[in-house]
mmCIF file of C-alpha atoms in Angstrom:
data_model
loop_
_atom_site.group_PDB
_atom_site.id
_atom_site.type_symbol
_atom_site.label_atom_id
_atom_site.label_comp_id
_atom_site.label_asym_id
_atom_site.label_seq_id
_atom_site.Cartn_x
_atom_site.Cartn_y
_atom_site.Cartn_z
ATOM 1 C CA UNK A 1 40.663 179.410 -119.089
ATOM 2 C CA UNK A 2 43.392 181.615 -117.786
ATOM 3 C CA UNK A 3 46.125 178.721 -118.840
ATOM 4 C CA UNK A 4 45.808 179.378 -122.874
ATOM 5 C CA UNK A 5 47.162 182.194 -124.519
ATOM 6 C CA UNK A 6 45.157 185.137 -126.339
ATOM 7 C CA UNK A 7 46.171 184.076 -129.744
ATOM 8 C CA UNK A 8 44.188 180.728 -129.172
ATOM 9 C CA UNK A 9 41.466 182.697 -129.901
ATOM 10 C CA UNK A 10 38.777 179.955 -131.203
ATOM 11 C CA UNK A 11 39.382 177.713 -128.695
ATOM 12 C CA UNK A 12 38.955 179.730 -125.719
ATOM 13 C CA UNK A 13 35.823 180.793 -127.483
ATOM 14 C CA UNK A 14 35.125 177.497 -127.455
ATOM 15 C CA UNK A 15 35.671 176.893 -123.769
ATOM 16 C CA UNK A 16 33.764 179.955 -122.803
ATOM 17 C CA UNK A 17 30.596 178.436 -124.793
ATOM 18 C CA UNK A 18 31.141 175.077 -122.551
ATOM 19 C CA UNK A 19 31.137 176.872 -118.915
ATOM 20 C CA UNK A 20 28.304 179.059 -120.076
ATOM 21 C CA UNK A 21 26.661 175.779 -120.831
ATOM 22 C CA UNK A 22 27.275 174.770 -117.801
ATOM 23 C CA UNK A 23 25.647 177.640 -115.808
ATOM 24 C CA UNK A 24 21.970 177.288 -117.435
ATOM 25 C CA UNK A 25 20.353 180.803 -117.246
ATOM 26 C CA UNK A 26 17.879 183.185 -117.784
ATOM 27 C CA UNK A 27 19.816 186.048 -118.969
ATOM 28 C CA UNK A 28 23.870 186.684 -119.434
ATOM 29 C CA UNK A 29 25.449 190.419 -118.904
ATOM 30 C CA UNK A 30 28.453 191.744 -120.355
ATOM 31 C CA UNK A 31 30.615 194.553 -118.199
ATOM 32 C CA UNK A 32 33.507 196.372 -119.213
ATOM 33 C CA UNK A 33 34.929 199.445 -118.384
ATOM 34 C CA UNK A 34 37.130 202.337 -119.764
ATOM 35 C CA UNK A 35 40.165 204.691 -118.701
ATOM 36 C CA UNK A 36 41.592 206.811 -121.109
ATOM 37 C CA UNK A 37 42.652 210.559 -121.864
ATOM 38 C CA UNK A 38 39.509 211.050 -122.804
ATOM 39 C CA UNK A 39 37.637 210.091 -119.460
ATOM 40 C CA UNK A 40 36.257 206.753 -117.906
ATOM 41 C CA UNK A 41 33.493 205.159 -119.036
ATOM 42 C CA UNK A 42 31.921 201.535 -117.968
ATOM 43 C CA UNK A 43 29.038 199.343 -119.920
ATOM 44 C CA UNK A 44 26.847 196.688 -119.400
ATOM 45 C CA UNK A 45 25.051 195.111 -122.496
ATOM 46 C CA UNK A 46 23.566 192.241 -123.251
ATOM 47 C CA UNK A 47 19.786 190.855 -123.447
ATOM 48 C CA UNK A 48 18.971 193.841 -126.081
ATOM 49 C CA UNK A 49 19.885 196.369 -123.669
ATOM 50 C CA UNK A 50 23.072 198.835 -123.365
ATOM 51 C CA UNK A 51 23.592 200.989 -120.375
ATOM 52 C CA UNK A 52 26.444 203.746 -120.478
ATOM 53 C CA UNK A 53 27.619 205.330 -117.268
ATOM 54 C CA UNK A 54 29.944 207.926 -117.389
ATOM 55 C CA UNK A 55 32.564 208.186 -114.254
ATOM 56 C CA UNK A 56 34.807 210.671 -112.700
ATOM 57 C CA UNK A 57 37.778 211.382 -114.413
ATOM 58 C CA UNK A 58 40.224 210.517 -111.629
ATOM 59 C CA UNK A 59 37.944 207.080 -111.016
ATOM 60 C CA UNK A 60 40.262 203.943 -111.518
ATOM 61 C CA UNK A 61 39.879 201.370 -114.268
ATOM 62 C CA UNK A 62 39.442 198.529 -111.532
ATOM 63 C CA UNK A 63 36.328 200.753 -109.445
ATOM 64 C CA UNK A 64 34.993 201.453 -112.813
ATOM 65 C CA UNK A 65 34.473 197.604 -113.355
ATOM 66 C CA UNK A 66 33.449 197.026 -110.316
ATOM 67 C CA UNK A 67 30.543 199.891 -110.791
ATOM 68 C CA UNK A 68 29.584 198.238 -113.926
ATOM 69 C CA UNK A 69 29.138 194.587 -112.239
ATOM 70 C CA UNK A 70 26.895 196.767 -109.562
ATOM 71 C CA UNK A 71 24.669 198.013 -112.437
ATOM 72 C CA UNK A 72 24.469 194.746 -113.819
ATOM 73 C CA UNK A 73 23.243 193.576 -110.989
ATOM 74 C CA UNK A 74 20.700 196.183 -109.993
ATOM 75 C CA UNK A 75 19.576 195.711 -113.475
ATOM 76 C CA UNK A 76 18.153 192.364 -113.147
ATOM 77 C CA UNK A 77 15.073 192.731 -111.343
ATOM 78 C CA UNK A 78 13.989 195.060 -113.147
ATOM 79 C CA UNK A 79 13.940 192.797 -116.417
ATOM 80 C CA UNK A 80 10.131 191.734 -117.166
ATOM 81 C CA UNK A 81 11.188 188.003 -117.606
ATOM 82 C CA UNK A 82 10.846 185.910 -114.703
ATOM 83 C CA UNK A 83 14.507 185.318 -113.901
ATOM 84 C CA UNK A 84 15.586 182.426 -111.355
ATOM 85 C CA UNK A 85 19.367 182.352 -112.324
ATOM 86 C CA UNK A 86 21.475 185.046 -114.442
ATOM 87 C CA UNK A 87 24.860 185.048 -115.572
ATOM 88 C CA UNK A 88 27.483 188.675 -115.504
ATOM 89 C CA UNK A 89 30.520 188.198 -117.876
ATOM 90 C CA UNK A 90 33.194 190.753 -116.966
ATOM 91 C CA UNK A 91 36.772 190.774 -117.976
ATOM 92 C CA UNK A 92 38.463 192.164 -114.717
ATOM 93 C CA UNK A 93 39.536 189.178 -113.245
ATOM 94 C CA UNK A 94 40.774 191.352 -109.815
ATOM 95 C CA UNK A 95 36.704 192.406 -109.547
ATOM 96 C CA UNK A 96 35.812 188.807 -109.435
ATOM 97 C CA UNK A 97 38.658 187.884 -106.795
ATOM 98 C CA UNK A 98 37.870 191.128 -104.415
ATOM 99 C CA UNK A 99 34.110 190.496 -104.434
ATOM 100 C CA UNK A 100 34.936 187.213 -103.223
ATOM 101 C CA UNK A 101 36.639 188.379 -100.139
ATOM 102 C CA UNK A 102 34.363 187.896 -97.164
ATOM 103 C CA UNK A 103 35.163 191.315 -95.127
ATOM 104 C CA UNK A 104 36.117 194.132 -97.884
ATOM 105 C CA UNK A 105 36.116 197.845 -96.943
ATOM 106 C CA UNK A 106 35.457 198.999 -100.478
ATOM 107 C CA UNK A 107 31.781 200.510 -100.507
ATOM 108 C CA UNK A 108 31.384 198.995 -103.880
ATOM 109 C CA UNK A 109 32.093 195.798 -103.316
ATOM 110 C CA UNK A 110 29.593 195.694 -100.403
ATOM 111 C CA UNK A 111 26.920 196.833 -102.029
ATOM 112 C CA UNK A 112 27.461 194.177 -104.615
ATOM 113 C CA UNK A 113 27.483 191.372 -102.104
ATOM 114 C CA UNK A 114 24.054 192.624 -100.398
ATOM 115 C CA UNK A 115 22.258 193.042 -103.480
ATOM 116 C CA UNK A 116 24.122 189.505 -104.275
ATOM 117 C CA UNK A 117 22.069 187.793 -100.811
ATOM 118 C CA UNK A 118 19.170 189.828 -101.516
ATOM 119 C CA UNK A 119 18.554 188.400 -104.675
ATOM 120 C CA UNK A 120 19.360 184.788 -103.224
ATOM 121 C CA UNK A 121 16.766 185.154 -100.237
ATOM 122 C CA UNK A 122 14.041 185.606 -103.751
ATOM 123 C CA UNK A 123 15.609 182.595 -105.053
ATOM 124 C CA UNK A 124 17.719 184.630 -107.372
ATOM 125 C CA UNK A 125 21.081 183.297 -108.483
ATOM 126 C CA UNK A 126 23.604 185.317 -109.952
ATOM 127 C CA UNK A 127 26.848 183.663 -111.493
ATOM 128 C CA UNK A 128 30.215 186.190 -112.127
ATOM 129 C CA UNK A 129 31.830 184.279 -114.721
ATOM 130 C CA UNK A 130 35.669 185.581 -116.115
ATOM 131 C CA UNK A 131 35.645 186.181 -119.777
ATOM 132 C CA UNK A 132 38.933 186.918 -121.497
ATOM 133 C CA UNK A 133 39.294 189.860 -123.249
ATOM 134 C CA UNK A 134 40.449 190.176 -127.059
ATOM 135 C CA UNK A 135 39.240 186.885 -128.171
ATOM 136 C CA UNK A 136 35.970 188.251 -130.216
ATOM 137 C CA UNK A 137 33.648 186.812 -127.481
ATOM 138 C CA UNK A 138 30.473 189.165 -128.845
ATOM 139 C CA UNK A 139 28.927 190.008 -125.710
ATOM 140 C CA UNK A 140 32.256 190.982 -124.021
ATOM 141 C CA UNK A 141 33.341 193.317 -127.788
ATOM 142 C CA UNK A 142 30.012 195.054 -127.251
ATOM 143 C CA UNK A 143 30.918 195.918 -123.714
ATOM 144 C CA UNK A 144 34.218 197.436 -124.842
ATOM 145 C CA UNK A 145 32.901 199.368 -127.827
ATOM 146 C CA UNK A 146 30.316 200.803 -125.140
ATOM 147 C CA UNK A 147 32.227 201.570 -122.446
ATOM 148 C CA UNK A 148 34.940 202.988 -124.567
ATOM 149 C CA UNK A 149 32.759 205.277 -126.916
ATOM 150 C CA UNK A 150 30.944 206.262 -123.412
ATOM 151 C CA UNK A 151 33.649 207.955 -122.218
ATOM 152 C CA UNK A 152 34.042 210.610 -125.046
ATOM 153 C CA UNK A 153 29.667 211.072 -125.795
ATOM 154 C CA UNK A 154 28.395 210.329 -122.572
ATOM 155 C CA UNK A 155 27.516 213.020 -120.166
ATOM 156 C CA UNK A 156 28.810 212.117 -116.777
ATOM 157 C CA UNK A 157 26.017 210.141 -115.024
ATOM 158 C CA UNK A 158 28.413 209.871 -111.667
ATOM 159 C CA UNK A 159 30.532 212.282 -109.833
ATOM 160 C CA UNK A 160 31.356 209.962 -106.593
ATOM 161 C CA UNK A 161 35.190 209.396 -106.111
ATOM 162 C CA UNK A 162 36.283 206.514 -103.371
ATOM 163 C CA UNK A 163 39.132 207.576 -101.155
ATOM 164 C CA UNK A 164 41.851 205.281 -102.655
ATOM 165 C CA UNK A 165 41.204 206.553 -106.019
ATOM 166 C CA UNK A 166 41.362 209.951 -104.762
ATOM 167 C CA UNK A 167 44.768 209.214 -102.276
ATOM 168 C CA UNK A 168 45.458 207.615 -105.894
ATOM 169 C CA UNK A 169 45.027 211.157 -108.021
ATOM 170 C CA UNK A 170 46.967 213.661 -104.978
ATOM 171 C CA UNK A 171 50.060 210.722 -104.606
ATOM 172 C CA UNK A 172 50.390 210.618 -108.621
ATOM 173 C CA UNK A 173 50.129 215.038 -108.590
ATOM 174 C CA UNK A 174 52.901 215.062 -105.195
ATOM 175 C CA UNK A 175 55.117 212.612 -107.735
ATOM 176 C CA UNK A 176 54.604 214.895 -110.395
ATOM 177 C CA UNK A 177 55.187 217.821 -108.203
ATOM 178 C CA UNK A 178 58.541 215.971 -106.861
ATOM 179 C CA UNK A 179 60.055 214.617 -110.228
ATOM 180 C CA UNK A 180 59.518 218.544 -111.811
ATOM 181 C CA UNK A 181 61.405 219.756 -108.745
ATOM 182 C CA UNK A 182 63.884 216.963 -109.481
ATOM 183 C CA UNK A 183 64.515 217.824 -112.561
ATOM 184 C CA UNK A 184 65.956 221.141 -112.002
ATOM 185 C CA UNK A 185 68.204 219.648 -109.722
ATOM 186 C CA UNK A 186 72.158 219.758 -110.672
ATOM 187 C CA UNK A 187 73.662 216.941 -108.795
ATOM 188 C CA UNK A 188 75.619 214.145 -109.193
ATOM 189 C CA UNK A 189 72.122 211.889 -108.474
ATOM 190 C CA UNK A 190 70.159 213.191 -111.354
ATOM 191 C CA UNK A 191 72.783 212.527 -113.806
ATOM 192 C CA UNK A 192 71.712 208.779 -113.448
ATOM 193 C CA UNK A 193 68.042 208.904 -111.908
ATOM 194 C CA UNK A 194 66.451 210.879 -114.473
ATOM 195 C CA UNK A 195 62.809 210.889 -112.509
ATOM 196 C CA UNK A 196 62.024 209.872 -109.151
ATOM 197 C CA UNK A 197 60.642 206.711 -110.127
ATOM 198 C CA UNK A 198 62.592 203.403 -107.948
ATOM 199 C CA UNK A 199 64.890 201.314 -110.289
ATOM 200 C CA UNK A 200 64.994 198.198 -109.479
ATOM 201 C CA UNK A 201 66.851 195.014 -110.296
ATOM 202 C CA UNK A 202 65.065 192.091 -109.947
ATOM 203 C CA UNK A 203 68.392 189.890 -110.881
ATOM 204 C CA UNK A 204 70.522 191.029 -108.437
ATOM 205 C CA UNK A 205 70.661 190.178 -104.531
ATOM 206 C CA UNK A 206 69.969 192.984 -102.050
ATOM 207 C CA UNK A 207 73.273 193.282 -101.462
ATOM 208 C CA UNK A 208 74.998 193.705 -104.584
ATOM 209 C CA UNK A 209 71.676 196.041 -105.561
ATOM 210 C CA UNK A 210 72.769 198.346 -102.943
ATOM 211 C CA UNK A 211 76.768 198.276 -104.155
ATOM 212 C CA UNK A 212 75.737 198.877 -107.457
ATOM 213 C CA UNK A 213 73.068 201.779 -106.563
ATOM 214 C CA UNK A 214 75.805 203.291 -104.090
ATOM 215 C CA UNK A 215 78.443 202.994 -106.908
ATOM 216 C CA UNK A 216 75.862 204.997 -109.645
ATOM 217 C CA UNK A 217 75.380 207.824 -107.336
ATOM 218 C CA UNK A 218 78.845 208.032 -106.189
ATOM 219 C CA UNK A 219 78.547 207.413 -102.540
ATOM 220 C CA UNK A 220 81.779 204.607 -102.418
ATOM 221 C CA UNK A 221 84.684 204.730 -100.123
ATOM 222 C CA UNK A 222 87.027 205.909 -102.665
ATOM 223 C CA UNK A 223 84.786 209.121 -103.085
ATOM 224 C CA UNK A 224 83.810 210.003 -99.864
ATOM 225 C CA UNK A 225 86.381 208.722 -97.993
ATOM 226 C CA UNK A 226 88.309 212.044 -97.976
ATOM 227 C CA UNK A 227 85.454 213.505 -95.749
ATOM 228 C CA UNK A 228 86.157 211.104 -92.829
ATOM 229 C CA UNK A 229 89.620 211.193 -92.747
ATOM 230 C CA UNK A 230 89.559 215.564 -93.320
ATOM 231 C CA UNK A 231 91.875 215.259 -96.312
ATOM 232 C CA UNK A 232 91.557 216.455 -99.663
ATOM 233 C CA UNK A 233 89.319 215.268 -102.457
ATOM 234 C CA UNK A 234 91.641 212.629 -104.426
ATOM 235 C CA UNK A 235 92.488 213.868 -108.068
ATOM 236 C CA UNK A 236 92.066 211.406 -110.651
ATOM 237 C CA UNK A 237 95.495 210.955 -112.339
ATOM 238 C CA UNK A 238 94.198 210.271 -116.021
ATOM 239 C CA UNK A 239 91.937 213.405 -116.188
ATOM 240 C CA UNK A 240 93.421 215.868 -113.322
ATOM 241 C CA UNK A 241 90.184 216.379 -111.873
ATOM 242 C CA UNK A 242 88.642 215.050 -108.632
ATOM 243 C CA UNK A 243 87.060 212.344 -108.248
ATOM 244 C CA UNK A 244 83.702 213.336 -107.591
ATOM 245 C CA UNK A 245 81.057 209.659 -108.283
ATOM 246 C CA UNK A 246 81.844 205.823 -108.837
ATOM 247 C CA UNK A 247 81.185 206.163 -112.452
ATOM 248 C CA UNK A 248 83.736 208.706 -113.691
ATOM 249 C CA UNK A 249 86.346 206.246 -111.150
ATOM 250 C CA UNK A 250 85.202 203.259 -113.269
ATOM 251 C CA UNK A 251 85.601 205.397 -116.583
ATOM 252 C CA UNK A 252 89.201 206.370 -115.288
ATOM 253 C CA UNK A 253 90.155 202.644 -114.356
ATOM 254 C CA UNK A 254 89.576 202.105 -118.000
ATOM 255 C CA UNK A 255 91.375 204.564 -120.084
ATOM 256 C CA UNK A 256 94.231 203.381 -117.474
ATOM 257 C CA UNK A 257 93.714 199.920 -118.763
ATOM 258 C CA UNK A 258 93.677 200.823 -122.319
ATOM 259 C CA UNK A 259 96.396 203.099 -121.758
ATOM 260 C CA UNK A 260 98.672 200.633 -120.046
ATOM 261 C CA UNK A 261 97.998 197.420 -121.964
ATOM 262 C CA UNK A 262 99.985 198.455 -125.559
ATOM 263 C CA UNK A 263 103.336 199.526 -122.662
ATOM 264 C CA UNK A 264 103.019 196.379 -121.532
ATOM 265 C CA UNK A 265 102.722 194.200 -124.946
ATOM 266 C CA UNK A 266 105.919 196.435 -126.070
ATOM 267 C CA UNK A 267 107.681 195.466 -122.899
ATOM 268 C CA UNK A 268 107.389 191.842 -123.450
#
C-alpha cells in the first residue's frame, strides 16, 4: 500500500477493504495519536467504543502511538463478544516495524509483545495492520478527530515519561539554551550560521563540503595565513580593510573583476 500516493485516495481505500478482507475478524481497532502545542493526546475507537488518554506533554508522537496500540490491545478481552482473532489499524508505520523487533529495550513495546503471546496461548490472534493516513479511511478519521480533540479536553490520564523522550525534552532545552547564547555572539561565524543547527549539503562530496564550510567562516589560507608566518593581516586593496573571512575575499575578487574588465575592453 505504501507504493501509491495520498492523492489516490479511492483506490487505496479500496486496497485497504481487500487486506482487511483478507484478515477475517472479530473486531477491528483504530489508533492514532496527537502532538501539538496544545498537548499529546492518543485514541483508540472502533467497535462503538472511544477511549481518550491524555499523555505527558514532553511524551513523543511515536511513544504516544505506541501507548495507544497497548490500549488497544488490553482492550480486547475485556469486550463481551467471544473474540478468536482481532484486527488494530494504526497509522505509525515505525510502531508496527519496532514491535516487530525481537529484543527491544523500549518498556512499551514489551509490554505489547507479552500481552501479544498471552493472548495467543488463549487462542487469541491479534493482526497490526498499516493504514494510511489522509485517505478518509473512517475508522482511522475517527482516531484522529479523538486523539486530536483529546489533547485540548482531556484531563491527563498518564504522567509516565520514558527516558529517551525525556533525554529528548533536556537535549532540545541545552539547544535552545546554546543557540540563545549563540545569538549574542559577534563573530565572524554567526554572520553565516544564524542558529546552531548543522547545514548540510547533501550534493556535495565531503571534501568540497568542508572547503566550502571553511571558506563561509573564513578559516582559508589567505586569511589566516598571516598567523603562521607572524606577519600582518593582508589589506584588501579594493576596500583598504583587512581581510578578515573567505566571503568578503570572494566579494573583493569581484568588484576587481568588474572593475578591470571595461580597462581591458578599452585596451583592445
Amino acid at each position: 500500500m505504501r507504493s501509491y500516493e495520498k492523492n489516490e485516495t479511492a483506490k487505496t481505500q479500496q486496497i485497504f477493504s481487500e487486506i482487511l478482507h483478507k484478515h477475517p475478524h472479530d473486531v477491528a481497532l483504530y489508533t492514532d495519536a496527537s502532538r501539538s502545542s496544545s498537548g499529546v493526546a492518543c485514541a483508540v475507537v472502533g467497535n462503538d467504543l472511544k477511549h481518550i488518554y491524555k499523555l505527558n506533554d514532553d511524551t513523543s508522537v511515536f511513544t504516544a502511538e505506541l501507548y495507544s496500540i497497548k490500549k488497544a490491545i488490553q482492550i480486547i478481552p475485556t469486550l463481551t463478544v467471544n473474540i478468536r482473532k482481532a484486527v488494530i489499524c494504526t497509522d505509525s508505520l515505525s510502531s508496527i516495524v519496532a514491535i516487530n523487533q525481537m529484543y527491544s529495550s523500549n518498556p512499551i513495546i514489551q509490554e505489547i509483545q507479552e500481552t501479544i503471546t498471552k493472548l495467543k496461548d488463549k487462542s487469541v490472534d491479534i493482526i497490526i495492520i498499516w493504514t494510511p493516513s489522509h485517505c478518509d479511511i473512517q475508522g482511522n478519521e475517527e482516531a484522529d478527530f479523538a486523539a486530536r480533540d483529546g489533547a485540548t479536553s482531556c484531563q491527563l490520564v498518564k504522567t509516565f515519561l520514558l527516558a529517551n523522550d525525556l533525554k529528548a525534552k533536556y537535549k532540545n532545552q541545552l539547544k535552545q539554551k546554546w543557540n540563545r547564547h549563540w545569538n549574542l555572539q559577534a563573530t565572524v561565524l554567526q554572520t553565516f550560521e544564524k542558529t546552531i543547527n548543522r547545514t548540510t549539503y547533501t550534493h556535495l562530496r565531503r571534501k568540497d563540503e568542508v572547503l566550502l564550510r571553511r571558506l563561509r567562516i573564513g578559516h582559508t589560507n589567505i586569511t589566516h595565513n598571516y598567523l603562521l608566518n607572524r606577519t600582518d593581516q593582508p589589506i584588501c586593496e579594493v576596500c583598504n580593510v583587512t581581510v578578515n573571512c573567505g566571503p568578503h575575499h570572494i566579494k573583493g575578487q569581484e568588484i576587481y573583476t568588474r572593475t578591470a574588465q571595461p580597462q581591458h575592453t578599452r585596451q583592445q
